[in-house]
Short mmCIF file of C-alpha atoms in Angstrom, two decimals:
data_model
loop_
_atom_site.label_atom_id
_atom_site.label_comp_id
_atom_site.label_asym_id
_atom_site.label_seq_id
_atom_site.Cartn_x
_atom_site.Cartn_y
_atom_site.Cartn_z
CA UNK A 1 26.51 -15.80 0.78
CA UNK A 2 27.94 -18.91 2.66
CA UNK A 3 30.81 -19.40 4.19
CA UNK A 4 32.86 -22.87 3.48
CA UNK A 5 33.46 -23.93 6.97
CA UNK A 6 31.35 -25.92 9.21
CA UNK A 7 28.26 -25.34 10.90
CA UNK A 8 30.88 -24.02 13.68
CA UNK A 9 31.53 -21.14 11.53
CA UNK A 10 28.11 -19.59 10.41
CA UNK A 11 25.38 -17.42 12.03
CA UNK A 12 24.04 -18.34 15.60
CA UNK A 13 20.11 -16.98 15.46
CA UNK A 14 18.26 -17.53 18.91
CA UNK A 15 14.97 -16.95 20.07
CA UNK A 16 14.33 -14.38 22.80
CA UNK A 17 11.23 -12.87 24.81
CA UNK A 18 10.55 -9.84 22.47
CA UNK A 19 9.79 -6.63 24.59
CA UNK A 20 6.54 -5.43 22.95
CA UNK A 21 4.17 -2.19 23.45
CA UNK A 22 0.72 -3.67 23.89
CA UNK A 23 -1.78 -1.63 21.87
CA UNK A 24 -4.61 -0.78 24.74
CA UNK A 25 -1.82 1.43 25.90
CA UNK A 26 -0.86 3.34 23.26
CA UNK A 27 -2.73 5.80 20.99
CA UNK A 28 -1.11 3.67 17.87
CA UNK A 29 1.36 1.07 16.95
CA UNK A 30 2.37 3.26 13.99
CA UNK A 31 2.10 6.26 16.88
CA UNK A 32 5.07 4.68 18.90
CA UNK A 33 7.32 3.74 16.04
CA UNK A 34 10.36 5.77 14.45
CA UNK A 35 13.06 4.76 11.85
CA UNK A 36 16.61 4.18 13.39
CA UNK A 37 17.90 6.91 15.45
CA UNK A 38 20.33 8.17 12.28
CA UNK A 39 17.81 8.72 10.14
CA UNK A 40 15.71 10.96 11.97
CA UNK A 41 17.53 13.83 10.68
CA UNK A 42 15.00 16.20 9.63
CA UNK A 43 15.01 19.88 12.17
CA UNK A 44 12.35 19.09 13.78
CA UNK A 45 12.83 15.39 13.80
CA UNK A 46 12.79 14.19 17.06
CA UNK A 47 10.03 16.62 18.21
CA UNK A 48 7.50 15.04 15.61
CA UNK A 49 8.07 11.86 17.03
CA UNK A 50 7.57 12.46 20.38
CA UNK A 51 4.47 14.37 19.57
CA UNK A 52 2.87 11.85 17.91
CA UNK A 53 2.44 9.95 20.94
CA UNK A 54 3.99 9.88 24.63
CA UNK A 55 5.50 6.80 24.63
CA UNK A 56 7.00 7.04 20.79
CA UNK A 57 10.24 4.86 20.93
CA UNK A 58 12.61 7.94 19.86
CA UNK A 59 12.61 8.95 23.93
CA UNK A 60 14.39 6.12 24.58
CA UNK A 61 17.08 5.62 21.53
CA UNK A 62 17.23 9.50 21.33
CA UNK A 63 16.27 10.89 24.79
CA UNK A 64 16.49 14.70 25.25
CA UNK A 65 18.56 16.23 28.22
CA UNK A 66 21.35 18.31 28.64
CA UNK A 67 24.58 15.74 29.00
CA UNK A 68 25.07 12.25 27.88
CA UNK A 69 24.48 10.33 31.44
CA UNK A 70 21.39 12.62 31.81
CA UNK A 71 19.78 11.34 28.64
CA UNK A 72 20.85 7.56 29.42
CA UNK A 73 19.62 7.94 32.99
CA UNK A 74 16.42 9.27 31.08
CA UNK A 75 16.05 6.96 28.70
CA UNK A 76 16.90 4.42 30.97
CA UNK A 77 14.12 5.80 33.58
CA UNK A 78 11.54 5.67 30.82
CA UNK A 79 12.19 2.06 29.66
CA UNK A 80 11.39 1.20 33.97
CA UNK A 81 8.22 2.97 33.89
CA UNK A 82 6.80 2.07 30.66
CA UNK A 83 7.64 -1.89 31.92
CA UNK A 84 6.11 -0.90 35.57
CA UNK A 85 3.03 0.24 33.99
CA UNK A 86 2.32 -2.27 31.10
CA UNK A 87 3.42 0.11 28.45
CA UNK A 88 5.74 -2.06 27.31
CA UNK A 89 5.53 -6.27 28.02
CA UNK A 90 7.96 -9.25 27.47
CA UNK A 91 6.26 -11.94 24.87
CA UNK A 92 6.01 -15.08 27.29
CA UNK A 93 7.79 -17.63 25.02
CA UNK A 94 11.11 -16.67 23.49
CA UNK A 95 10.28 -16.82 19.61
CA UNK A 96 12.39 -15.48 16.80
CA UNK A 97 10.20 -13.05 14.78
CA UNK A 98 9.30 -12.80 10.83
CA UNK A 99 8.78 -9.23 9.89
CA UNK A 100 7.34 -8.00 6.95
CA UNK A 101 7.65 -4.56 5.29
CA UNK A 102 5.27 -3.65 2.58
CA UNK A 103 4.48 -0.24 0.27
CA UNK A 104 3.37 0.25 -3.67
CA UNK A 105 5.10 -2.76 -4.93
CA UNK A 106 7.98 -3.65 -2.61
CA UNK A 107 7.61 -6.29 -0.03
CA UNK A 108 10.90 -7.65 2.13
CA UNK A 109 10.77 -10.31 4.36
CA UNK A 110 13.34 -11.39 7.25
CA UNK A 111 13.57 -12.68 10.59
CA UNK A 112 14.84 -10.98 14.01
CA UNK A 113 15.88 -12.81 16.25
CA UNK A 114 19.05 -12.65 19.06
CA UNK A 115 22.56 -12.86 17.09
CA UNK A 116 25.57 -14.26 18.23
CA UNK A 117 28.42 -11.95 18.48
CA UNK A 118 31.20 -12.39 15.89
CA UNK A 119 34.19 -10.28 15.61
CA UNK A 120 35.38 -9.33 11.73
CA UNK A 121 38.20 -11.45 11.62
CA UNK A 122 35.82 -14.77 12.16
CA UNK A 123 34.14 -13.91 8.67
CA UNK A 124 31.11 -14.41 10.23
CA UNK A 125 29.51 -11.25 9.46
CA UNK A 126 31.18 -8.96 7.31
CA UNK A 127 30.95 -5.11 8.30
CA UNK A 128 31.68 -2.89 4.98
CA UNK A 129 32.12 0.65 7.15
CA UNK A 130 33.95 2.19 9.01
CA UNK A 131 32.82 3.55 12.49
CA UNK A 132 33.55 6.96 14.47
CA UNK A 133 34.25 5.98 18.17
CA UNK A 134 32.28 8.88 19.71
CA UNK A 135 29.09 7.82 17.98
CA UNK A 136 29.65 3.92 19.53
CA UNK A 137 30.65 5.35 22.66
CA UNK A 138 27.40 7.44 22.26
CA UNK A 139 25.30 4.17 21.46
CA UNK A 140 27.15 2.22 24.26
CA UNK A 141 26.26 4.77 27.01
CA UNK A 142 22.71 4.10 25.77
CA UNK A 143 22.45 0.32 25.65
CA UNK A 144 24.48 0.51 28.99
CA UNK A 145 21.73 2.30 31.14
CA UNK A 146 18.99 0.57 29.61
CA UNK A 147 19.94 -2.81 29.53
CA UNK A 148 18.29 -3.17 26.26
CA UNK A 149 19.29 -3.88 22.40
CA UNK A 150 16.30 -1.28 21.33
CA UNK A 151 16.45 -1.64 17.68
CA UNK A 152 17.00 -4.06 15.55
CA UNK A 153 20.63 -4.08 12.94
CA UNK A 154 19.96 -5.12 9.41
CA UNK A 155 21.80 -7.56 8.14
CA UNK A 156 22.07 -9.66 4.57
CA UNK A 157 22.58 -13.33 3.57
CA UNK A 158 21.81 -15.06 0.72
CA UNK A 159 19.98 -18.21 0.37
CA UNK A 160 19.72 -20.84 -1.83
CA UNK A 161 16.29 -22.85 -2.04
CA UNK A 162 13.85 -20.91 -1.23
CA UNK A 163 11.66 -23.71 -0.68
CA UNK A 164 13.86 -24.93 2.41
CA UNK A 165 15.38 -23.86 5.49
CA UNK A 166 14.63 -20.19 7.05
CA UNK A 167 13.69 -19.41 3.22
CA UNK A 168 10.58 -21.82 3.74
CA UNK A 169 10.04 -21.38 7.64
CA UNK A 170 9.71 -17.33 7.20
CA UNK A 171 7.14 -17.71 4.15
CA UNK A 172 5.08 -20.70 5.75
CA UNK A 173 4.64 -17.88 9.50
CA UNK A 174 3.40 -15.12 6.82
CA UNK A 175 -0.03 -16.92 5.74
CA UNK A 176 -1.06 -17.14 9.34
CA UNK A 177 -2.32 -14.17 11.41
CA UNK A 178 -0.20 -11.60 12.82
CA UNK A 179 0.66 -10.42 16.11
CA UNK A 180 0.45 -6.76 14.70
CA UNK A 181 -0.08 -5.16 11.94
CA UNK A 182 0.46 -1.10 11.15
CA UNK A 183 0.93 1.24 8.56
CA UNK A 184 3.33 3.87 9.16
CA UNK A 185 3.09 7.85 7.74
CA UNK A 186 5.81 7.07 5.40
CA UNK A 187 3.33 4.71 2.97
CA UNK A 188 5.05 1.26 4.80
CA UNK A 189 2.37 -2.02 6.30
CA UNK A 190 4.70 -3.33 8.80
CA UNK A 191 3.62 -6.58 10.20
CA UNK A 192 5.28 -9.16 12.31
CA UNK A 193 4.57 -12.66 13.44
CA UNK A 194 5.98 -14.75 16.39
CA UNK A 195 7.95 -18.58 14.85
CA UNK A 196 7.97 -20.57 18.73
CA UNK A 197 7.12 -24.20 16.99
CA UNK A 198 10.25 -26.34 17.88
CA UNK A 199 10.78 -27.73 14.30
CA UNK A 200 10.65 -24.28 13.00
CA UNK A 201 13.34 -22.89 15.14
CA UNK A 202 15.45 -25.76 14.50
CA UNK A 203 14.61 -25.23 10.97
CA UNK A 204 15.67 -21.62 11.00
CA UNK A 205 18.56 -22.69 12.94
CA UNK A 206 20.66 -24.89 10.97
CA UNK A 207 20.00 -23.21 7.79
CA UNK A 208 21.69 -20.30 9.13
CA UNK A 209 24.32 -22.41 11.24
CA UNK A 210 26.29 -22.34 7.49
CA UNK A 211 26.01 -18.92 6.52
CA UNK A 212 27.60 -14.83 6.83
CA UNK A 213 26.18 -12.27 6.51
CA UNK A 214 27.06 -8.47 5.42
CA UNK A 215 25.98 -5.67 7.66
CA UNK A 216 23.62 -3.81 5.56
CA UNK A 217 22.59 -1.28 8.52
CA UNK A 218 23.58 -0.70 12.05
CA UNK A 219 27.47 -0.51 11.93
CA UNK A 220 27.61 1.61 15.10
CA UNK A 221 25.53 -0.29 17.03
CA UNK A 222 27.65 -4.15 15.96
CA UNK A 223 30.24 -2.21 17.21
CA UNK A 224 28.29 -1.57 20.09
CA UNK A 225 27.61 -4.66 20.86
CA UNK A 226 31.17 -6.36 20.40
CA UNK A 227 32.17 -3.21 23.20
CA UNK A 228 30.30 -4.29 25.83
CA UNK A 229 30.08 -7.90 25.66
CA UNK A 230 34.05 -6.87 25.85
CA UNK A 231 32.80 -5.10 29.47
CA UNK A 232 30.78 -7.87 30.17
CA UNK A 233 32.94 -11.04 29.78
CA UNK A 234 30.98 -13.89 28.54
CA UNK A 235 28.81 -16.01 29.07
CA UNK A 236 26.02 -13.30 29.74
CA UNK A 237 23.38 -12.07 27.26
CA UNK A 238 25.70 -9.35 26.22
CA UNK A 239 26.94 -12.27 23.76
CA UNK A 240 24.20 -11.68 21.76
CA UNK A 241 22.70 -8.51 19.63
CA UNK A 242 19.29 -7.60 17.92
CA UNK A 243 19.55 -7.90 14.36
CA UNK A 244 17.14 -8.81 11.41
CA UNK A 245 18.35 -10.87 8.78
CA UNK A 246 17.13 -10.31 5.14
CA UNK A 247 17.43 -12.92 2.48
CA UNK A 248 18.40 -10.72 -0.64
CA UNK A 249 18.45 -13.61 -3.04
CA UNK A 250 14.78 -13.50 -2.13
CA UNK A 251 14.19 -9.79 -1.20
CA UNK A 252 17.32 -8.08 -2.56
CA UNK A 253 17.46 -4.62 -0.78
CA UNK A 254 17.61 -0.97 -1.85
CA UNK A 255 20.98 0.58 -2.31
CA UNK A 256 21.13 4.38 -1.59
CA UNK A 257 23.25 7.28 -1.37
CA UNK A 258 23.99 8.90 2.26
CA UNK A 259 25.13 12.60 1.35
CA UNK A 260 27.09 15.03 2.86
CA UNK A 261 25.86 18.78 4.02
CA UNK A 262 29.28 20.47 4.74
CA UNK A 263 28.17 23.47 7.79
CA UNK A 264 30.71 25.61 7.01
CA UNK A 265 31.84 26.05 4.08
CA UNK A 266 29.45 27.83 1.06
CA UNK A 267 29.27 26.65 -2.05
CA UNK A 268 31.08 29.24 -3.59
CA UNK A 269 34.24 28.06 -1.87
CA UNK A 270 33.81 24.79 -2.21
CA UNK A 271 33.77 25.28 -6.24
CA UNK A 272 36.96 27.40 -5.84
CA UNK A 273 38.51 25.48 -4.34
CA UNK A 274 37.67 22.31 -7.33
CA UNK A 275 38.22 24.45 -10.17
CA UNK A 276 41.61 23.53 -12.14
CA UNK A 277 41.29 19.87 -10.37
CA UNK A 278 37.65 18.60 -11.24
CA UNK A 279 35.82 19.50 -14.05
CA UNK A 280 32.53 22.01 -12.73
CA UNK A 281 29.28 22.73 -14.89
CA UNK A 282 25.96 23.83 -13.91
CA UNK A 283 23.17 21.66 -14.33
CA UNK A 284 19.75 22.33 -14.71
CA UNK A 285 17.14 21.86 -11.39
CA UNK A 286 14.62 20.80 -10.03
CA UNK A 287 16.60 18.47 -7.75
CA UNK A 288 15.49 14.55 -9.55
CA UNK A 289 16.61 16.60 -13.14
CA UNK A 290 19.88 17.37 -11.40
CA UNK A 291 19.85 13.87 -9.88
CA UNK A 292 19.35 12.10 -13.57
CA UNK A 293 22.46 14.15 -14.48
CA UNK A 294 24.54 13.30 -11.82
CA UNK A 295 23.49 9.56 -12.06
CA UNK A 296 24.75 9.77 -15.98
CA UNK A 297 27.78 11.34 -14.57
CA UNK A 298 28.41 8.03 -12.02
CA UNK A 299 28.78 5.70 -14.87
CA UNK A 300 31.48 7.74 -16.43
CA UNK A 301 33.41 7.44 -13.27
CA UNK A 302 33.23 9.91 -9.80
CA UNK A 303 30.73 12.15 -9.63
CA UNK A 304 29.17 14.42 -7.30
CA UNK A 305 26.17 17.45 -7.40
CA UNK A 306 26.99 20.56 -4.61
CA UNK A 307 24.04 22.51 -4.02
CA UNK A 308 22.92 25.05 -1.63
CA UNK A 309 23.32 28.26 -3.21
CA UNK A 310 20.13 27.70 -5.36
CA UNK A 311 21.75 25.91 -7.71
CA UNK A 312 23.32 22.22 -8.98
CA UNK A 313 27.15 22.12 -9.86
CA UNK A 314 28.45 18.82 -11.04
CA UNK A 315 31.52 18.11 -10.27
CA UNK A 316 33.73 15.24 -12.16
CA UNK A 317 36.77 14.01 -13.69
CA UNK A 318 38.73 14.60 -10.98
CA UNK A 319 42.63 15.11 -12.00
CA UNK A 320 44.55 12.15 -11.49
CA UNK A 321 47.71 13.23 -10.53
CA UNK A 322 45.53 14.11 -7.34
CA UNK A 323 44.08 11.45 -6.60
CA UNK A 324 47.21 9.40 -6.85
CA UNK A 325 48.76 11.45 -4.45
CA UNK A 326 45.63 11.91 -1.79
CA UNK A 327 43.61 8.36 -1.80
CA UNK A 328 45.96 5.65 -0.26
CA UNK A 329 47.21 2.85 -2.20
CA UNK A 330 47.12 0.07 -0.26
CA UNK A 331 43.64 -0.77 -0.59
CA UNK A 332 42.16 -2.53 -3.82
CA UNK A 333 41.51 -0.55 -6.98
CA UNK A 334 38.08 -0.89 -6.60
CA UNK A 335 38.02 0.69 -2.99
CA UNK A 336 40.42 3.38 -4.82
CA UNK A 337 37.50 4.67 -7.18
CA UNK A 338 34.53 5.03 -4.55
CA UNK A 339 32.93 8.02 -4.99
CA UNK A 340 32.90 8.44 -1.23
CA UNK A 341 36.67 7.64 -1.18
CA UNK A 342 37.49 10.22 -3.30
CA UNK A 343 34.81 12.65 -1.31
CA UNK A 344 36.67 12.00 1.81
CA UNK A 345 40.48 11.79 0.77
CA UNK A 346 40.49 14.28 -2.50
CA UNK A 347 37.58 17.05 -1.19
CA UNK A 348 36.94 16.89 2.44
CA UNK A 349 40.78 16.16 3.23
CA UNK A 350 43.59 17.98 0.30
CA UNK A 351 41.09 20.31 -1.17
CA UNK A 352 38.45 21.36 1.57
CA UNK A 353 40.26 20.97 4.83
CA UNK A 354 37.10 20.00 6.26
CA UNK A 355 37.32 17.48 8.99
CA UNK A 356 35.18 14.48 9.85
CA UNK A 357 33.13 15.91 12.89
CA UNK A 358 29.63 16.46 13.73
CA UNK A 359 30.13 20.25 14.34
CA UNK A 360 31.42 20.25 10.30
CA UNK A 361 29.33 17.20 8.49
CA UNK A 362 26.12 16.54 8.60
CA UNK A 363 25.23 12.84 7.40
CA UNK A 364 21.23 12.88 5.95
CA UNK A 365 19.87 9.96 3.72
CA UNK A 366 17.41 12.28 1.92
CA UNK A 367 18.70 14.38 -1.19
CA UNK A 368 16.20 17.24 -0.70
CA UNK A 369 16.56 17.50 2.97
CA UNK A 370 20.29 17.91 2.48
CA UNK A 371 20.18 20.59 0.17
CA UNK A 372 17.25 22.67 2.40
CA UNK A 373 19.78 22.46 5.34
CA UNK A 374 22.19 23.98 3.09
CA UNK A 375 20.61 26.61 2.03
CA UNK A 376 19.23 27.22 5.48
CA UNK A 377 23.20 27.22 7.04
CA UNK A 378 24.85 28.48 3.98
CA UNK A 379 26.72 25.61 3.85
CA UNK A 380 27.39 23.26 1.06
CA UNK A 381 24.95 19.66 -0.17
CA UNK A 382 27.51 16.94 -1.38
CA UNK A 383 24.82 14.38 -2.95
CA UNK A 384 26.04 11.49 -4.22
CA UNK A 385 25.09 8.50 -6.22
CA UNK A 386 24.58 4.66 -5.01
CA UNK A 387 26.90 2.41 -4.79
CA UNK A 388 26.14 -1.28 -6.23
CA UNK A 389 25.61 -3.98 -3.85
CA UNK A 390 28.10 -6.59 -5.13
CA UNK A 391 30.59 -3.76 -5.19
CA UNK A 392 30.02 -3.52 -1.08
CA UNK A 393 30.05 -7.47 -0.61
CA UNK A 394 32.79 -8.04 -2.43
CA UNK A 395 34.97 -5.35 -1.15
CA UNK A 396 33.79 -6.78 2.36
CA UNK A 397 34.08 -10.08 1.66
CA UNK A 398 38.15 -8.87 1.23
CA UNK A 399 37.99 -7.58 4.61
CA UNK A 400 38.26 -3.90 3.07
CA UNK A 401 36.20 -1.45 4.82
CA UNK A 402 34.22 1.58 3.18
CA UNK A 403 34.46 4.89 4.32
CA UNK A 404 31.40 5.18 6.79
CA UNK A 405 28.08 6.44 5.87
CA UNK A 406 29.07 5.47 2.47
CA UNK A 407 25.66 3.66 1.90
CA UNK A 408 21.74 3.32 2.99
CA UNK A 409 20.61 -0.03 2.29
CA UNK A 410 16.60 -0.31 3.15
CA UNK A 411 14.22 -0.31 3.65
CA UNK A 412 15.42 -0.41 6.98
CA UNK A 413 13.40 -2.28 9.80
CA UNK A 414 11.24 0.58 12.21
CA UNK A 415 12.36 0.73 15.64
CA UNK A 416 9.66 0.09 18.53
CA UNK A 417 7.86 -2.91 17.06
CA UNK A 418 9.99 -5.44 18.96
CA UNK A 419 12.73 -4.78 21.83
CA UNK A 420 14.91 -6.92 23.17
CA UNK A 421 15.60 -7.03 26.76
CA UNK A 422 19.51 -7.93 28.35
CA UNK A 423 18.53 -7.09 32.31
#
């Protein structure tokens, strides 16, 4: 997407000194790495991680202690010593950084680099979710102690030529050798190169200087970001936030589902409490069978699959006298119909009574794992089905926000293969 305004009015990219593990120190580079600290949701998430190596990223962007200022003083502790004894090291010329993400088939290309701050309103970049003030508060405290932006946001534009600008500049650094190269236990080759040539900053530069871009991942931590360079005043580095930047008219990105696993309330109540306002029927399992159905379901109009109790219930058509008197109407029509609208305003709110809290909704990005935690808390799986992409921009593009978590775009970038330092 571009905007129509001047070069004034588009994305600000800089280089920085990426914060780096070097690899004599570390058992791996795949070792170190994690996916973004929301998606490591399985039960024993975080302690896989930090058993695969000691100095895996997730003790610093989810360290373990008993309060929140004891895990920021932690984390922030363990960013100092892994600096102090070469665990870690600052890249000596500020570069913006192509990263590539490879498995069976899919490839996606982008750059990271430091991003100028940009508050909604500007139409610079466009968030599309909301955000719960705990979790930013959460994510703040973090960033705070460590100084650090320690994971990159992902973010979409969309070129034109992609035989100019950052289009050009980003294929051009791939045929040279990398700075690092590693496969990760999830089937991805991540690989990343340094771009530190004048011409190819400047490049990279004014292409951008022209365009928005739509928050694909990381709406928490923009938020983040616009908080404390808020704190900060300006001009500091706190202007400025970690973010990768994905062409999609080049590498258009994979639109998921987030689902829903409700803690305390079992399925059987939550189909009580549907019946006479949705239509209910079983469908048959295993879980991609009942997936297929509810996807077939989607096109018709809102659908979701509950599971938990060992089976699949799809629920649909909701009643429309309902949701004309639940879902708001001063958003646009479009907004109206999303399943995760209705989810939140028809289900969770009039017919569930389940609030919006982490002690009563789980958020996970994987189907299966959603409906194992059910059936392990006797709760209920809400799995839903993607959203389409131009639905998101354009509804952002309006200035209308989604309700949050209501998609996973990816792949998503892997945290630990390039830091970026505010001290």
């Amino acid at each position: 997407m571009t905007t129509s305004g001047t070069a004034d009015h588009g994305l600000r990219l800089i280089p920085f000194h990426g914060l780096r593990y070097v690899p004599e120190r570390v058992g791996s580079l795949a070792a170190v790495t994690s996916p973004p600290y929301d998606v490591v949701v399985r039960p024993d998430g975080v302690d896989h991680l930090e058993s695969a190596d000691p100095h895996n990223i997730v003790r610093l962007i989810l360290p373990q202690a008993g309060t929140p200022a004891a895990r920021n003083e932690q984390a922030a502790r363990t960013l100092r010593d892994w600096l102090a004894e070469g665990i870690l090291s600052a890249d000596p010329e500020p570069a913006l950084y192509v990263y590539e993400q490879r498995r069976a088939g899919l490839l996606q290309r982008g750059v990271i680099g430091a991003l100028a701050l940009s508050t909604a309103d500007a139409g610079i970049v466009l968030p599309h979710e909301d955000v719960m003030p705990d979790v930013v508060t959460d994510r703040a405290g973090l960033m705070r102690a460590t100084s650090a932006n320690l994971e990159p946001l992902l973010l979409t534009y969309r070129g034109d030529d992609p035989a100019a600008g950052a289009a050009a500049v980003v294929e051009r650094t791939a045929q040279h050798p990398p700075l690092l190269s590693t496969t990760t236990e999830d089937g991805f080759q991540h690989r990343l190169w340094a771009i530190t040539d004048p011409a190819e900053l400047a490049a990279v530069t004014a292409d951008l200087s022209h365009r928005q871009a739509l928050i694909a991942d990381g709406h928490h931590r923009w938020a983040t970001y616009l908080r404390l360079q808020e704190e900060h005043g300006s001009p500091t580095a706190w202007d400025f936030g970690l973010v990768l930047l994905v062409d999609t008219a080049r590498y258009p990105l994979q639109v998921r589902a987030i689902h829903r696993m409700l803690r305390r309330l079992p399925v059987a109540d939550a189909l009580a409490a549907v019946a006479g306002h949705f239509r209910v029927r079983p469908v048959d399992g295993p879980l991609p069978l009942a997936l297929d159905a509810l996807a077939d379901a989607a096109e018709r109009g809102n659908a979701f699959l509950l599971a938990g109790d060992g089976a699949f219930h799809l629920v649909t058509d909701p009643d429309l006298a309902l949701l004309d008197r639940t879902v708001r109407h001063d958003r646009p029509e479009a907004w109206r119909r999303l399943d995760a609208t209705v989810l939140h305003a028809t289900l969770l709110d009039a017919l569930w009574h389940v609030p919006d809290a982490p002690d009563q909704i789980t958020y996970i990005h994987d189907a299966a794992s959603t409906v194992a935690m059910a059936e392990r808390h006797g709760g209920t799986a809400v799995l839903l089905h993607p959203v389409r992409e131009e639905v998101v921009r354009d509804l952002a593009r309006q200035g209308v926000t989604m309700p949050r978590k209501s998609t996973s775009f990816g792949p998503k970038p892997a945290t630990g293969l390039v830091l970026r330092g505010l001290g």
